[in-house]
Short mmCIF file of N, CA, C and O in Angstrom, two decimals:
data_model
loop_
_atom_site.label_atom_id
_atom_site.label_comp_id
_atom_site.label_asym_id
_atom_site.label_seq_id
_atom_site.Cartn_x
_atom_site.Cartn_y
_atom_site.Cartn_z
N UNK A 1 54.66 38.54 8.77
CA UNK A 1 55.27 38.27 10.06
C UNK A 1 56.79 38.28 9.90
O UNK A 1 57.34 37.76 8.95
N UNK A 2 57.46 38.86 10.85
CA UNK A 2 58.91 38.99 10.81
C UNK A 2 59.58 37.64 11.03
O UNK A 2 59.14 36.83 11.82
N UNK A 3 60.65 37.42 10.29
CA UNK A 3 61.43 36.21 10.43
C UNK A 3 62.44 36.41 11.56
O UNK A 3 63.17 37.40 11.58
N UNK A 4 62.49 35.49 12.49
CA UNK A 4 63.38 35.62 13.64
C UNK A 4 64.58 34.69 13.54
O UNK A 4 65.19 34.35 14.53
N UNK A 5 64.92 34.29 12.34
CA UNK A 5 66.10 33.44 12.13
C UNK A 5 67.36 34.26 12.42
O UNK A 5 67.44 35.45 12.14
N UNK A 6 68.33 33.58 12.98
CA UNK A 6 69.62 34.21 13.25
C UNK A 6 70.71 33.38 12.57
O UNK A 6 70.46 32.26 12.14
N UNK A 7 71.87 33.94 12.53
CA UNK A 7 73.01 33.17 12.02
C UNK A 7 73.99 32.89 13.16
O UNK A 7 75.19 32.75 12.96
N UNK A 8 73.46 32.79 14.36
CA UNK A 8 74.28 32.54 15.53
C UNK A 8 74.92 31.16 15.50
O UNK A 8 74.33 30.19 15.03
N UNK A 9 76.10 31.10 16.05
CA UNK A 9 76.71 29.81 16.34
C UNK A 9 76.06 29.29 17.63
O UNK A 9 75.34 30.03 18.32
N UNK A 10 76.35 28.04 17.98
CA UNK A 10 75.82 27.51 19.24
C UNK A 10 76.35 28.32 20.42
O UNK A 10 75.64 28.55 21.40
N UNK A 11 77.59 28.74 20.33
CA UNK A 11 78.20 29.55 21.39
C UNK A 11 77.46 30.89 21.54
O UNK A 11 77.16 31.33 22.65
N UNK A 12 77.15 31.54 20.43
CA UNK A 12 76.44 32.81 20.49
C UNK A 12 75.02 32.62 21.03
O UNK A 12 74.53 33.46 21.78
N UNK A 13 74.38 31.52 20.66
CA UNK A 13 73.05 31.22 21.20
C UNK A 13 73.12 31.07 22.71
O UNK A 13 72.30 31.62 23.44
N UNK A 14 74.11 30.35 23.19
CA UNK A 14 74.28 30.16 24.63
C UNK A 14 74.49 31.50 25.33
O UNK A 14 73.88 31.76 26.37
N UNK A 15 75.32 32.36 24.74
CA UNK A 15 75.55 33.69 25.31
C UNK A 15 74.23 34.45 25.40
O UNK A 15 73.89 35.04 26.43
N UNK A 16 73.46 34.44 24.31
CA UNK A 16 72.19 35.17 24.27
C UNK A 16 71.23 34.65 25.34
O UNK A 16 70.60 35.43 26.06
N UNK A 17 71.11 33.32 25.44
CA UNK A 17 70.20 32.74 26.43
C UNK A 17 70.63 33.13 27.84
O UNK A 17 69.78 33.51 28.68
N UNK A 18 71.91 33.07 28.12
CA UNK A 18 72.37 33.42 29.46
C UNK A 18 72.18 34.91 29.75
O UNK A 18 71.82 35.28 30.87
N UNK A 19 72.39 35.76 28.76
CA UNK A 19 72.12 37.19 28.96
C UNK A 19 70.62 37.40 29.21
O UNK A 19 70.23 38.17 30.09
N UNK A 20 69.79 36.70 28.45
CA UNK A 20 68.34 36.78 28.63
C UNK A 20 67.97 36.38 30.06
O UNK A 20 67.19 37.07 30.73
N UNK A 21 68.56 35.31 30.54
CA UNK A 21 68.29 34.86 31.90
C UNK A 21 68.80 35.85 32.95
O UNK A 21 68.14 36.08 33.97
N UNK A 22 69.97 36.42 32.71
CA UNK A 22 70.53 37.39 33.65
C UNK A 22 69.62 38.61 33.80
O UNK A 22 69.64 39.28 34.83
N UNK A 23 68.82 38.87 32.79
CA UNK A 23 67.92 40.02 32.83
C UNK A 23 66.51 39.67 33.30
O UNK A 23 65.61 40.50 33.23
N UNK A 24 66.31 38.47 33.81
CA UNK A 24 64.99 38.03 34.27
C UNK A 24 64.42 38.96 35.33
O UNK A 24 63.23 39.24 35.36
N UNK A 25 65.29 39.46 36.19
CA UNK A 25 64.85 40.37 37.26
C UNK A 25 65.15 41.84 36.90
O UNK A 25 65.21 42.69 37.77
N UNK A 26 65.34 42.09 35.61
CA UNK A 26 65.57 43.44 35.07
C UNK A 26 66.87 44.08 35.54
O UNK A 26 67.02 45.29 35.50
N UNK A 27 67.80 43.24 35.97
CA UNK A 27 69.07 43.76 36.46
C UNK A 27 70.13 42.68 36.30
O UNK A 27 69.97 41.56 36.77
N UNK A 28 71.22 43.03 35.63
CA UNK A 28 72.34 42.10 35.48
C UNK A 28 73.32 42.37 36.61
O UNK A 28 73.85 43.46 36.72
N UNK A 29 73.57 41.38 37.42
CA UNK A 29 74.56 41.57 38.49
C UNK A 29 75.95 41.30 37.93
O UNK A 29 76.12 40.63 36.91
N UNK A 30 76.94 41.81 38.61
CA UNK A 30 78.33 41.56 38.21
C UNK A 30 78.61 40.06 38.26
O UNK A 30 79.28 39.52 37.38
N UNK A 31 78.07 39.38 39.27
CA UNK A 31 78.28 37.94 39.40
C UNK A 31 77.70 37.20 38.19
O UNK A 31 78.31 36.25 37.69
N UNK A 32 76.54 37.63 37.72
CA UNK A 32 75.92 36.98 36.56
C UNK A 32 76.74 37.20 35.30
O UNK A 32 76.97 36.26 34.52
N UNK A 33 77.19 38.43 35.08
CA UNK A 33 78.01 38.73 33.90
C UNK A 33 79.33 37.96 33.97
O UNK A 33 79.78 37.38 32.97
N UNK A 34 79.95 37.93 35.15
CA UNK A 34 81.20 37.17 35.31
C UNK A 34 80.97 35.69 35.02
O UNK A 34 81.81 35.04 34.40
N UNK A 35 79.84 35.15 35.48
CA UNK A 35 79.52 33.74 35.22
C UNK A 35 79.41 33.50 33.71
O UNK A 35 79.98 32.53 33.19
N UNK A 36 78.67 34.36 33.01
CA UNK A 36 78.50 34.19 31.56
C UNK A 36 79.86 34.22 30.87
O UNK A 36 80.16 33.34 30.05
N UNK A 37 80.66 35.19 31.20
CA UNK A 37 81.97 35.31 30.56
C UNK A 37 82.87 34.12 30.86
O UNK A 37 83.71 33.75 30.03
N UNK A 38 82.68 33.50 32.02
CA UNK A 38 83.50 32.33 32.36
C UNK A 38 83.06 31.09 31.58
O UNK A 38 83.82 30.12 31.49
N UNK A 39 81.87 31.11 31.01
CA UNK A 39 81.33 29.95 30.32
C UNK A 39 81.46 30.03 28.81
O UNK A 39 81.00 29.14 28.11
N UNK A 40 82.07 31.09 28.31
CA UNK A 40 82.17 31.23 26.86
C UNK A 40 83.63 31.21 26.42
O UNK A 40 84.52 31.56 27.18
N UNK A 41 83.81 30.81 25.18
CA UNK A 41 85.17 30.69 24.64
C UNK A 41 85.49 31.78 23.63
O UNK A 41 86.62 31.90 23.20
N UNK A 42 84.49 32.54 23.21
CA UNK A 42 84.72 33.56 22.19
C UNK A 42 84.64 34.95 22.82
O UNK A 42 84.27 35.11 23.97
N UNK A 43 84.94 35.93 22.02
CA UNK A 43 84.87 37.31 22.48
C UNK A 43 83.59 37.97 21.98
O UNK A 43 83.54 39.19 21.82
N UNK A 44 82.56 37.19 21.73
CA UNK A 44 81.31 37.70 21.17
C UNK A 44 80.34 38.27 22.19
O UNK A 44 79.23 38.66 21.84
N UNK A 45 80.73 38.32 23.45
CA UNK A 45 79.80 38.76 24.49
C UNK A 45 79.21 40.13 24.18
O UNK A 45 77.99 40.31 24.21
N UNK A 46 80.05 41.10 23.89
CA UNK A 46 79.56 42.47 23.67
C UNK A 46 78.64 42.55 22.46
O UNK A 46 77.62 43.23 22.50
N UNK A 47 78.99 41.87 21.39
CA UNK A 47 78.17 41.87 20.18
C UNK A 47 76.79 41.29 20.47
O UNK A 47 75.77 41.88 20.11
N UNK A 48 76.75 40.17 21.16
CA UNK A 48 75.48 39.53 21.48
C UNK A 48 74.71 40.36 22.50
O UNK A 48 73.49 40.50 22.41
N UNK A 49 75.40 40.94 23.46
CA UNK A 49 74.76 41.78 24.47
C UNK A 49 74.10 42.99 23.81
O UNK A 49 72.98 43.37 24.16
N UNK A 50 74.79 43.60 22.86
CA UNK A 50 74.21 44.74 22.14
C UNK A 50 72.97 44.33 21.37
O UNK A 50 71.97 45.06 21.35
N UNK A 51 72.99 43.16 20.75
CA UNK A 51 71.81 42.67 20.04
C UNK A 51 70.66 42.43 21.03
O UNK A 51 69.52 42.79 20.75
N UNK A 52 70.97 41.83 22.17
CA UNK A 52 69.94 41.57 23.18
C UNK A 52 69.26 42.87 23.60
O UNK A 52 68.03 42.93 23.74
N UNK A 53 70.05 43.92 23.83
CA UNK A 53 69.49 45.19 24.29
C UNK A 53 68.51 45.80 23.28
O UNK A 53 67.62 46.54 23.67
N UNK A 54 68.66 45.47 22.01
CA UNK A 54 67.77 46.01 20.96
C UNK A 54 66.47 45.22 20.84
O UNK A 54 65.52 45.70 20.25
N UNK A 55 66.45 43.99 21.37
CA UNK A 55 65.29 43.11 21.22
C UNK A 55 64.31 43.29 22.36
O UNK A 55 64.71 43.55 23.50
N UNK A 56 63.02 43.11 22.05
CA UNK A 56 62.03 43.04 23.11
C UNK A 56 61.88 41.58 23.52
O UNK A 56 62.49 40.69 22.94
N UNK A 57 61.05 41.32 24.53
CA UNK A 57 60.90 39.98 25.06
C UNK A 57 60.40 39.00 24.00
O UNK A 57 60.92 37.87 23.89
N UNK A 58 59.44 39.41 23.22
CA UNK A 58 58.90 38.53 22.18
C UNK A 58 59.98 38.17 21.16
O UNK A 58 60.13 37.00 20.79
N UNK A 59 60.75 39.14 20.73
CA UNK A 59 61.82 38.89 19.77
C UNK A 59 62.86 37.93 20.36
O UNK A 59 63.33 37.02 19.66
N UNK A 60 63.19 38.13 21.62
CA UNK A 60 64.17 37.26 22.27
C UNK A 60 63.71 35.82 22.28
O UNK A 60 64.46 34.91 21.91
N UNK A 61 62.47 35.59 22.69
CA UNK A 61 61.93 34.23 22.75
C UNK A 61 61.91 33.60 21.36
O UNK A 61 62.30 32.44 21.19
N UNK A 62 61.47 34.35 20.37
CA UNK A 62 61.41 33.81 19.01
C UNK A 62 62.80 33.46 18.48
O UNK A 62 62.99 32.43 17.82
N UNK A 63 63.77 34.32 18.74
CA UNK A 63 65.14 34.04 18.30
C UNK A 63 65.69 32.79 18.99
O UNK A 63 66.34 31.96 18.35
N UNK A 64 65.43 32.66 20.28
CA UNK A 64 65.91 31.50 21.02
C UNK A 64 65.26 30.23 20.48
O UNK A 64 65.95 29.25 20.18
N UNK A 65 63.95 30.25 20.33
CA UNK A 65 63.23 29.06 19.81
C UNK A 65 63.73 28.67 18.43
O UNK A 65 64.00 27.51 18.16
N UNK A 66 63.85 29.65 17.55
CA UNK A 66 64.29 29.39 16.19
C UNK A 66 65.71 28.82 16.17
O UNK A 66 65.99 27.85 15.46
N UNK A 67 66.60 29.38 16.96
CA UNK A 67 67.99 28.95 16.97
C UNK A 67 68.15 27.56 17.58
O UNK A 67 68.96 26.76 17.11
N UNK A 68 67.39 27.28 18.62
CA UNK A 68 67.42 25.93 19.22
C UNK A 68 67.02 24.90 18.16
O UNK A 68 67.66 23.86 18.00
N UNK A 69 65.97 25.22 17.43
CA UNK A 69 65.48 24.32 16.38
C UNK A 69 66.52 24.20 15.25
O UNK A 69 66.84 23.10 14.80
N UNK A 70 67.05 25.34 14.79
CA UNK A 70 68.01 25.35 13.68
C UNK A 70 69.27 24.54 14.00
O UNK A 70 69.86 23.92 13.12
N UNK A 71 69.69 24.58 15.26
CA UNK A 71 70.90 23.86 15.65
C UNK A 71 70.62 22.40 16.01
O UNK A 71 71.55 21.66 16.33
N UNK A 72 69.36 22.00 15.97
CA UNK A 72 69.01 20.61 16.22
C UNK A 72 69.33 20.13 17.62
O UNK A 72 69.79 19.00 17.81
N UNK A 73 69.09 20.97 18.60
CA UNK A 73 69.36 20.59 19.98
C UNK A 73 68.55 19.37 20.38
O UNK A 73 67.35 19.29 20.13
N UNK A 74 69.21 18.43 21.01
CA UNK A 74 68.53 17.25 21.56
C UNK A 74 67.97 17.62 22.93
O UNK A 74 68.32 18.67 23.49
N UNK A 75 67.16 16.74 23.48
CA UNK A 75 66.64 16.97 24.83
C UNK A 75 67.78 17.07 25.84
O UNK A 75 67.73 17.89 26.76
N UNK A 76 68.82 16.25 25.68
CA UNK A 76 69.96 16.30 26.58
C UNK A 76 70.69 17.64 26.49
O UNK A 76 71.11 18.20 27.50
N UNK A 77 70.84 18.15 25.28
CA UNK A 77 71.51 19.45 25.09
C UNK A 77 70.69 20.57 25.72
O UNK A 77 71.25 21.48 26.35
N UNK A 78 69.38 20.51 25.56
CA UNK A 78 68.51 21.52 26.18
C UNK A 78 68.60 21.40 27.70
O UNK A 78 68.68 22.42 28.40
N UNK A 79 68.63 20.19 28.21
CA UNK A 79 68.77 19.99 29.66
C UNK A 79 70.07 20.61 30.18
O UNK A 79 70.09 21.22 31.26
N UNK A 80 71.15 20.46 29.43
CA UNK A 80 72.43 21.06 29.84
C UNK A 80 72.34 22.58 29.85
O UNK A 80 72.88 23.24 30.75
N UNK A 81 71.63 23.15 28.88
CA UNK A 81 71.41 24.61 28.90
C UNK A 81 70.65 25.02 30.15
O UNK A 81 70.98 26.03 30.77
N UNK A 82 69.65 24.24 30.52
CA UNK A 82 68.85 24.57 31.71
C UNK A 82 69.69 24.47 32.98
O UNK A 82 69.49 25.26 33.91
N UNK A 83 70.63 23.54 33.02
CA UNK A 83 71.53 23.46 34.17
C UNK A 83 72.38 24.73 34.27
O UNK A 83 72.58 25.26 35.37
N UNK A 84 72.84 25.21 33.13
CA UNK A 84 73.64 26.45 33.14
C UNK A 84 72.78 27.64 33.53
O UNK A 84 73.24 28.55 34.22
N UNK A 85 71.53 27.66 33.07
CA UNK A 85 70.63 28.75 33.44
C UNK A 85 70.44 28.78 34.96
O UNK A 85 70.50 29.84 35.58
N UNK A 86 70.19 27.62 35.54
CA UNK A 86 69.96 27.53 36.99
C UNK A 86 71.20 28.01 37.75
O UNK A 86 71.09 28.77 38.71
N UNK A 87 72.38 27.59 37.29
CA UNK A 87 73.62 28.03 37.93
C UNK A 87 73.77 29.54 37.81
O UNK A 87 74.18 30.21 38.77
N UNK A 88 73.43 30.09 36.67
CA UNK A 88 73.48 31.54 36.48
C UNK A 88 72.55 32.24 37.48
O UNK A 88 72.93 33.20 38.13
N UNK A 89 71.32 31.74 37.58
CA UNK A 89 70.37 32.36 38.50
C UNK A 89 70.90 32.36 39.93
O UNK A 89 70.66 33.30 40.68
N UNK A 90 71.61 31.33 40.31
CA UNK A 90 72.13 31.22 41.68
C UNK A 90 73.47 31.92 41.87
O UNK A 90 73.94 32.04 43.00
N UNK A 91 74.08 32.42 40.79
CA UNK A 91 75.42 33.01 40.87
C UNK A 91 75.48 34.26 41.74
O UNK A 91 76.53 34.59 42.27
N UNK A 92 74.36 34.95 41.88
CA UNK A 92 74.36 36.14 42.74
C UNK A 92 73.69 35.85 44.09
O UNK A 92 73.27 36.76 44.80
N UNK A 93 73.61 34.58 44.43
CA UNK A 93 73.09 34.11 45.72
C UNK A 93 71.63 34.44 45.98
O UNK A 93 71.21 34.56 47.12
N UNK A 94 70.87 34.60 44.90
CA UNK A 94 69.43 34.77 45.05
C UNK A 94 68.75 34.15 43.85
O UNK A 94 69.32 34.10 42.76
N UNK A 95 67.56 33.66 44.07
CA UNK A 95 66.78 33.04 43.01
C UNK A 95 65.35 33.54 43.21
O UNK A 95 64.52 32.87 43.80
N UNK A 96 65.12 34.77 42.75
CA UNK A 96 63.85 35.41 43.04
C UNK A 96 62.71 34.90 42.16
O UNK A 96 62.92 34.12 41.24
N UNK A 97 61.52 35.37 42.43
CA UNK A 97 60.32 34.90 41.75
C UNK A 97 60.37 35.17 40.25
O UNK A 97 59.88 34.36 39.46
N UNK A 98 60.94 36.28 39.83
CA UNK A 98 61.05 36.58 38.40
C UNK A 98 61.95 35.57 37.69
O UNK A 98 61.65 35.12 36.59
N UNK A 99 63.05 35.23 38.34
CA UNK A 99 63.96 34.23 37.76
C UNK A 99 63.29 32.86 37.72
O UNK A 99 63.41 32.13 36.72
N UNK A 100 62.58 32.51 38.76
CA UNK A 100 61.87 31.23 38.79
C UNK A 100 60.81 31.17 37.69
O UNK A 100 60.67 30.14 37.01
N UNK A 101 60.09 32.26 37.50
CA UNK A 101 59.06 32.29 36.46
C UNK A 101 59.67 32.18 35.07
O UNK A 101 59.12 31.49 34.20
N UNK A 102 60.78 32.86 34.83
CA UNK A 102 61.44 32.76 33.53
C UNK A 102 61.92 31.33 33.28
O UNK A 102 61.74 30.80 32.19
N UNK A 103 62.49 30.72 34.29
CA UNK A 103 62.97 29.34 34.17
C UNK A 103 61.81 28.42 33.80
O UNK A 103 61.92 27.61 32.87
N UNK A 104 60.69 28.54 34.50
CA UNK A 104 59.53 27.70 34.19
C UNK A 104 58.99 27.99 32.80
O UNK A 104 58.60 27.09 32.06
N UNK A 105 58.93 29.27 32.43
CA UNK A 105 58.42 29.64 31.11
C UNK A 105 59.29 29.09 29.99
O UNK A 105 58.78 28.55 29.01
N UNK A 106 60.59 29.23 30.12
CA UNK A 106 61.49 28.70 29.10
C UNK A 106 61.41 27.17 29.05
O UNK A 106 61.50 26.58 27.98
N UNK A 107 61.20 26.57 30.20
CA UNK A 107 61.05 25.12 30.24
C UNK A 107 59.86 24.68 29.41
O UNK A 107 59.93 23.72 28.65
N UNK A 108 58.75 25.39 29.51
CA UNK A 108 57.56 25.06 28.73
C UNK A 108 57.77 25.32 27.24
O UNK A 108 57.31 24.57 26.39
N UNK A 109 58.46 26.38 26.93
CA UNK A 109 58.65 26.79 25.53
C UNK A 109 59.66 25.90 24.81
O UNK A 109 59.45 25.54 23.64
N UNK A 110 60.74 25.55 25.47
CA UNK A 110 61.85 24.88 24.80
C UNK A 110 61.85 23.37 24.93
O UNK A 110 62.57 22.69 24.19
N UNK A 111 61.05 22.83 25.82
CA UNK A 111 61.05 21.36 25.98
C UNK A 111 59.80 20.75 25.41
O UNK A 111 58.81 21.30 25.21
#
């Protein structure tokens, strides 16, 4: 079985999760990308985005789960991530069924 460990910083993990969420409806809006870029302090967006594009859904979930565990996220830290995810979903003024399903799925997986 493939190892899905990453060497991401917490910032890179956050970028990856937000990019993953922006793609819930198979389309990244300009508002979503602008929101992600406004929430990060590094210039790693393109590097992480390129990695995301190479991963399938299973790989993405495994990388997120592994990185959350490796960084020792508390329940409060995970809750803060979910608040940012929800804000991202609403950044383009729509919260469609695909985004809602991804939010619920990640909630089950990460909490």
